[in-house]
Amino acid sequence: LLYTIKFEIMLCLCGIRTAVSKPASLHNSRQLFTSLRKPPHQLPSLCRSRQLFTSPYKISRRTLHNTLCTSRRLLTTLTTRYTALSVESKSRMVGYWLLGCCGLVATTVSVGGVTRLTESGLSMTDWEFAGRRAPRTAEEWEVEFNKYKASPQWKYQVCYSGMTLNEFKFIWYMEWGHRHLGRVIGTCVVFPTLALLTRPWISPSLKARLAGFSSLVVCQGFLGWYMVKSGLEDKPDSHDIPRVSQYRLAAHLGSAFILYLSMFKTSLDILLPAQHSTSAALQGIRKWSGGVAILAFITAMSGAFVAGLDAGLVYNSYPKFADKWVPEDLIVFSPTWRNFFENTTTVQFDHRLLGHSLMLSICAVWLMSRPLILPRRAHIATQALMGMGLMQVGLGVSTLLLHVPTWLAATHQQGSLILLTLATWLYHELGKRRAKLFKKV
């Protein structure tokens, strides 16, 4: 497999991939690579055999030999330059890699939010670890459509409103794209981690973090299917709309947030080491910013329950609930704790209360920082946190009053991740210097 991959990369780099097809077997690829050091007239007949190439163009043996040798020298040069890099340069590459993974996770969270808001998550009724390609023919699409028609969502909800095949394709592609984005994250996190775990210049603490990231990514895939499976179970005795479990939805979103924040904090430790400060006032702001980050995470999880129960579609008024400050149906289930997770009115009431508390906490941090001289990056993070807090409140109120339009609700969800990012950044900037994550060898 390694020979085949190198062969494809070389041909693509040299611009002859369209003229030459891939090797017919791994054995032929190895034979070709073992012959690279031979002069052109000693190249085996394998190079011009139809078993190896099928090309409408004629490529001389000398041209092929020179192209492959050039590609081999290019790969050797890149490898040599990488090994000659200092530990500091390699560490920055690791930091930027983690930031890129954070961007992929944020994108996947955003797509997942739209998938939930468009009720696309139950369009795929099966799951494969490695994934599968999308249907191409009309017959294949009919097979997928018939699978969906056997699901509870179709039986008890969609069949009454109707759905065309083109509408089904949209929700199917939403779920398919969300799943494949998760697999892209797994590829970009797990395989580089396996390579970095063998490097002597990576400290044991960083290796433990990277192993934790990879484990969490793999668990995310299984947790996602465990969540979807809850919406595919037929419950004839239930009078509720078929949907995924709000508990599993919150667990899936929460683990994605934890993965994002942990990778983001590690990348900050690598790329932007904390500016050490012994000031009691600054350490007080740091504690408050940590509290803001925790409260923002809890509020986001409360939002997951709002999305899971469609609680944003009740009491579309603000600041009162209809004409009352406290709704009458706040506690109706027994035992009482069920109301906080299963009663749509209570879930929305809690989310509003947490949002107000979060905004007040952000204002407290901002007011505490006003008379102080903060480090430059900490000052930027404080101002950005205040501005994003005000924007997030506006997005939440607008989403409620406009009866939860998809684009606005998805923006509100993504705003919670941005708010968490800024709170984590501020907490990092006012922190103490940490132990080095890399060793000199």
XYZ file of N, CA, C and O in Angstrom, residues 271-379:
436
model
N 1.732 27.758 20.780
C 1.994 28.910 19.913
C 2.063 30.230 20.679
O 2.846 31.112 20.313
N 1.238 30.389 21.709
C 1.189 31.637 22.478
C 1.336 31.310 23.960
O 0.334 31.268 24.703
N 2.540 31.076 24.426
C 2.718 30.767 25.852
C 2.147 31.882 26.725
O 2.186 33.061 26.378
N 1.589 31.485 27.861
C 0.940 32.449 28.753
C 1.937 33.476 29.267
O 3.092 33.168 29.555
N 1.479 34.728 29.380
C 2.294 35.817 29.920
C 2.133 35.825 31.437
O 1.106 36.239 31.960
N 3.139 35.334 32.111
C 3.053 35.130 33.567
C 2.827 36.456 34.294
O 3.458 37.464 34.001
N 1.892 36.420 35.238
C 1.599 37.613 36.038
C 1.298 37.195 37.469
O 0.546 36.245 37.714
N 1.874 37.905 38.424
C 1.646 37.635 39.840
C 0.664 38.613 40.459
O 0.415 38.559 41.667
N 0.094 39.509 39.658
C -0.841 40.498 40.177
C -2.102 39.805 40.694
O -2.713 38.976 40.005
N -2.506 40.186 41.919
C -3.709 39.586 42.511
C -4.956 39.981 41.726
O -5.889 39.180 41.582
N -4.984 41.208 41.204
C -6.143 41.667 40.439
C -6.293 40.878 39.140
O -7.393 40.468 38.768
N -5.159 40.660 38.447
C -5.215 39.896 37.201
C -5.594 38.444 37.462
O -6.331 37.837 36.679
N -5.089 37.877 38.541
C -5.469 36.509 38.865
C -6.954 36.412 39.231
O -7.606 35.390 38.969
N -7.499 37.487 39.805
C -8.927 37.505 40.073
C -9.743 37.497 38.794
O -10.751 36.797 38.680
N -9.301 38.282 37.806
C -9.988 38.288 36.508
C -9.872 36.926 35.849
O -10.810 36.443 35.201
N -8.702 36.284 36.031
C -8.510 34.955 35.433
C -9.514 33.961 36.016
O -10.100 33.145 35.274
N -9.727 34.006 37.317
C -10.697 33.098 37.926
C -12.111 33.372 37.410
O -12.875 32.445 37.140
N -12.435 34.658 37.264
C -13.747 34.999 36.734
C -13.909 34.532 35.291
O -14.977 34.052 34.899
N -12.854 34.681 34.496
C -12.936 34.230 33.098
C -13.084 32.711 33.029
O -13.782 32.194 32.149
N -12.427 31.983 33.941
C -12.640 30.542 33.989
C -14.069 30.200 34.349
O -14.665 29.272 33.777
N -14.647 30.971 35.286
C -16.054 30.769 35.608
C -16.970 31.070 34.436
O -17.980 30.384 34.226
N -16.628 32.113 33.655
C -17.411 32.441 32.463
C -17.361 31.289 31.461
O -18.386 30.923 30.853
N -16.186 30.696 31.283
C -16.057 29.579 30.341
C -16.909 28.390 30.791
O -17.597 27.756 29.969
N -16.882 28.086 32.091
C -17.696 26.967 32.593
C -19.182 27.253 32.430
O -19.965 26.387 31.990
N -19.594 28.492 32.759
C -21.003 28.853 32.621
C -21.438 28.862 31.160
O -22.570 28.465 30.832
N -20.555 29.288 30.257
C -20.877 29.264 28.834
C -21.053 27.831 28.340
O -21.933 27.545 27.512
N -20.237 26.910 28.843
C -20.374 25.510 28.459
C -21.705 24.941 28.959
O -22.409 24.237 28.213
N -22.061 25.238 30.200
C -23.335 24.753 30.738
C -24.512 25.336 29.950
O -25.497 24.635 29.652
N -24.416 26.605 29.585
C -25.479 27.232 28.794
C -25.603 26.587 27.429
O -26.716 26.382 26.921
N -24.462 26.252 26.817
C -24.493 25.582 25.519
C -25.139 24.205 25.627
O -25.902 23.791 24.745
N -24.851 23.483 26.710
C -25.491 22.182 26.908
C -26.996 22.337 27.142
O -27.795 21.501 26.706
N -27.375 23.404 27.830
C -28.800 23.691 27.970
C -29.430 23.954 26.605
O -30.570 23.537 26.342
N -28.687 24.635 25.734
C -29.178 24.851 24.372
C -29.353 23.557 23.602
O -30.237 23.455 22.741
N -28.513 22.554 23.896
C -28.676 21.249 23.242
C -30.015 20.616 23.629
O -30.705 20.013 22.789
N -30.424 20.765 24.879
C -31.731 20.250 25.290
C -32.861 21.047 24.648
O -33.908 20.488 24.301
N -32.654 22.357 24.486
C -33.655 23.169 23.782
C -33.822 22.687 22.342
O -34.949 22.536 21.844
N -32.697 22.414 21.669
C -32.763 21.940 20.291
C -33.344 20.534 20.218
O -34.133 20.220 19.315
N -32.980 19.669 21.177
C -33.466 18.296 21.139
C -34.959 18.178 21.360
O -35.607 17.281 20.813
N -35.522 19.091 22.145
C -36.960 19.053 22.442
C -37.769 20.042 21.613
O -38.989 20.146 21.808
N -37.094 20.786 20.719
C -37.761 21.868 19.969
C -38.427 22.848 20.930
O -39.528 23.370 20.675
N -37.739 23.117 22.050
C -38.305 23.998 23.072
C -38.312 25.457 22.653
O -38.959 26.279 23.316
N -37.600 25.795 21.575
C -37.621 27.169 21.103
C -38.914 27.557 20.416
O -39.126 28.733 20.095
N -39.789 26.573 20.189
C -41.055 26.858 19.504
C -42.194 27.122 20.472
O -43.336 27.292 20.044
N -41.910 27.126 21.780
C -42.938 27.476 22.766
C -42.574 28.819 23.395
O -41.398 29.144 23.545
N -43.583 29.602 23.712
C -43.400 30.918 24.326
C -42.431 31.782 23.516
O -41.360 32.163 23.970
N -42.855 32.103 22.289
C -42.017 32.938 21.427
C -42.250 34.414 21.727
O -42.705 35.198 20.874
N -41.937 34.784 22.965
C -42.054 36.173 23.413
C -40.913 36.452 24.363
O -40.349 35.543 24.979
N -40.577 37.747 24.485
C -39.464 38.134 25.355
C -39.708 39.557 25.870
O -40.209 40.399 25.120
N -39.434 39.851 27.136
C -38.779 38.998 28.145
C -39.728 38.092 28.907
O -39.303 37.187 29.602
N -41.053 38.311 28.789
C -41.994 37.490 29.527
C -42.327 36.216 28.773
O -42.117 36.109 27.558
N -42.901 35.253 29.506
C -43.445 34.047 28.905
C -44.932 34.310 28.672
O -45.727 34.223 29.601
N -45.244 34.670 27.430
C -46.585 35.173 27.127
C -46.804 36.445 27.951
O -46.147 37.450 27.699
N -47.672 36.426 28.956
C -47.902 37.622 29.772
C -47.445 37.425 31.206
O -47.847 38.183 32.100
N -46.610 36.417 31.460
C -46.170 36.141 32.826
C -44.653 36.014 32.869
O -44.015 35.596 31.900
N -44.106 36.373 34.036
C -42.666 36.233 34.214
C -42.277 34.781 34.487
O -41.202 34.349 34.089
N -43.136 34.066 35.177
C -42.893 32.647 35.456
C -44.076 31.858 34.899
O -45.221 32.053 35.345
N -43.869 30.990 33.916
C -44.993 30.252 33.319
C -45.622 29.278 34.311
O -44.975 28.792 35.242
N -46.904 28.984 34.098
C -47.632 28.110 35.018
C -47.214 26.644 34.877
O -47.271 25.893 35.853
N -46.839 26.223 33.674
C -46.505 24.816 33.445
C -45.008 24.563 33.611
O -44.420 23.752 32.889
N -44.397 25.243 34.574
C -42.963 25.097 34.781
C -42.626 23.740 35.399
O -41.631 23.104 35.018
N -43.443 23.274 36.345
C -43.232 21.983 36.999
C -44.512 21.166 36.842
O -45.525 21.417 37.526
N -44.488 20.204 35.915
C -45.675 19.369 35.671
C -45.346 17.884 35.729
O -46.243 17.058 35.915
N -44.078 17.506 35.556
C -43.699 16.096 35.564
C -43.290 15.661 36.962
O -42.869 16.468 37.796
N -43.411 14.382 37.185
C -42.966 13.786 38.442
C -42.097 12.570 38.122
O -42.480 11.753 37.265
N -40.923 12.465 38.741
C -40.330 13.356 39.748
C -39.924 14.703 39.173
O -39.861 14.873 37.955
N -39.630 15.634 40.062
C -39.404 17.026 39.660
C -38.226 17.181 38.724
O -38.257 18.027 37.815
N -37.160 16.384 38.907
C -35.947 16.570 38.103
C -36.200 16.364 36.620
O -35.473 16.911 35.788
N -37.238 15.589 36.267
C -37.523 15.353 34.846
C -37.891 16.642 34.122
O -37.651 16.760 32.909
N -38.462 17.604 34.843
C -38.862 18.856 34.199
C -37.665 19.609 33.626
O -37.788 20.281 32.599
N -36.498 19.494 34.260
C -35.324 20.231 33.817
C -34.716 19.648 32.536
O -33.878 20.295 31.909
N -35.131 18.449 32.144
C -34.565 17.806 30.964
C -35.608 17.374 29.942
O -35.269 17.107 28.788
N -36.895 17.319 30.328
C -37.919 16.799 29.428
C -39.105 17.739 29.242
O -39.881 17.561 28.299
N -39.275 18.717 30.096
C -40.365 19.687 29.971
C -39.879 20.858 29.123
O -38.924 21.553 29.478
N -40.518 21.086 27.976
C -40.057 22.125 27.049
C -40.081 23.510 27.687
O -39.184 24.329 27.450
N -41.093 23.790 28.504
C -41.177 25.102 29.155
C -40.026 25.301 30.138
O -39.367 26.353 30.152
N -39.762 24.284 30.953
C -38.683 24.391 31.938
C -37.330 24.485 31.270
O -36.448 25.241 31.708
N -37.131 23.726 30.203
C -35.850 23.753 29.490
C -35.598 25.133 28.906
O -34.478 25.674 29.002
N -36.632 25.746 28.299
C -36.440 27.093 27.761
C -36.229 28.111 28.880
O -35.403 29.027 28.749
N -36.966 27.960 29.993
C -36.807 28.864 31.133
C -35.378 28.788 31.671
O -34.752 29.820 31.957
N -34.834 27.584 31.812
C -33.471 27.414 32.302
C -32.459 28.036 31.340
O -31.479 28.658 31.767
N -32.691 27.857 30.042
C -31.746 28.393 29.055
C -31.732 29.917 29.091
O -30.663 30.534 28.991
N -32.908 30.532 29.253
C -32.960 31.989 29.373
C -32.227 32.453 30.631
O -31.450 33.409 30.601
N -32.487 31.760 31.742
C -31.876 32.145 33.010
C -30.356 32.012 32.953
O -29.619 32.896 33.417
N -29.878 30.924 32.353
C -28.432 30.732 32.214
C -27.824 31.776 31.286
O -26.717 32.272 31.527
N -28.535 32.134 30.214
C -28.036 33.162 29.305
C -27.906 34.513 29.978
O -26.915 35.226 29.782
N -28.900 34.878 30.780
C -28.827 36.141 31.508
C -27.666 36.129 32.509
O -26.935 37.118 32.640
N -27.491 34.998 33.215
C -26.401 34.897 34.187
C -25.047 34.984 33.497
O -24.110 35.615 34.011
N -24.941 34.366 32.337
C -23.683 34.411 31.587
C -23.357 35.827 31.149
O -22.202 36.278 31.263
N -24.351 36.558 30.674
C -24.110 37.923 30.236
C -23.703 38.814 31.396
O -22.814 39.669 31.278
N -24.315 38.624 32.561
C -23.926 39.395 33.734
C -22.496 39.067 34.160
O -21.748 39.968 34.580
N -22.099 37.824 34.056
C -20.731 37.435 34.407
C -19.722 38.067 33.455
O -18.649 38.525 33.868
N -20.065 38.109 32.175
C -19.170 38.739 31.197
C -19.040 40.231 31.486
O -17.936 40.807 31.422
N -20.150 40.870 31.812
C -20.097 42.298 32.164
C -19.228 42.530 33.401
O -18.485 43.523 33.480
N -19.295 41.607 34.368
C -18.467 41.738 35.575
C -16.989 41.650 35.232
O -16.170 42.433 35.740
N -16.629 40.717 34.376
C -15.229 40.592 33.950
C -14.778 41.852 33.227
O -13.674 42.368 33.450
N -15.625 42.370 32.374
C -15.264 43.567 31.596
C -15.092 44.785 32.514
O -14.142 45.555 32.355
N -15.997 44.944 33.482
C -15.892 46.068 34.409
C -14.672 45.933 35.320
O -14.020 46.932 35.648
N -14.336 44.712 35.725
C -13.156 44.504 36.563
C -11.868 44.834 35.819
O -10.871 45.253 36.413
N -11.873 44.643 34.502
C -10.665 44.890 33.716
C -10.486 46.348 33.327
O -9.394 46.743 32.888
N -11.519 47.161 33.453
C -11.447 48.540 32.995
C -10.343 49.346 33.681
O -9.572 50.032 33.014
N -10.221 49.325 35.026
C -9.188 50.175 35.657
C -7.786 49.573 35.613
O -6.841 50.219 36.074
N -7.637 48.359 35.071
C -6.344 47.682 35.078
C -5.653 47.804 33.725
O -6.294 48.039 32.696
N -4.335 47.664 33.759
C -3.544 47.637 32.515
C -3.270 46.161 32.194
O -2.400 45.527 32.796
N -4.034 45.637 31.266
C -3.901 44.227 30.901
C -2.829 44.053 29.837
O -2.531 44.990 29.075
N -2.234 42.874 29.746
C -1.392 42.580 28.593
C -2.187 42.749 27.299
O -3.423 42.621 27.291
N -1.485 43.039 26.218
C -2.161 43.402 24.966
C -3.150 42.328 24.512
O -4.307 42.618 24.194
N -2.711 41.071 24.467
C -3.601 40.013 23.989
C -4.763 39.793 24.948
O -5.892 39.518 24.518
N -4.523 39.925 26.243
C -5.608 39.775 27.215
C -6.633 40.894 27.073
O -7.846 40.666 27.220
N -6.149 42.108 26.774
C -7.077 43.236 26.560
C -7.955 42.973 25.333
O -9.176 43.212 25.378
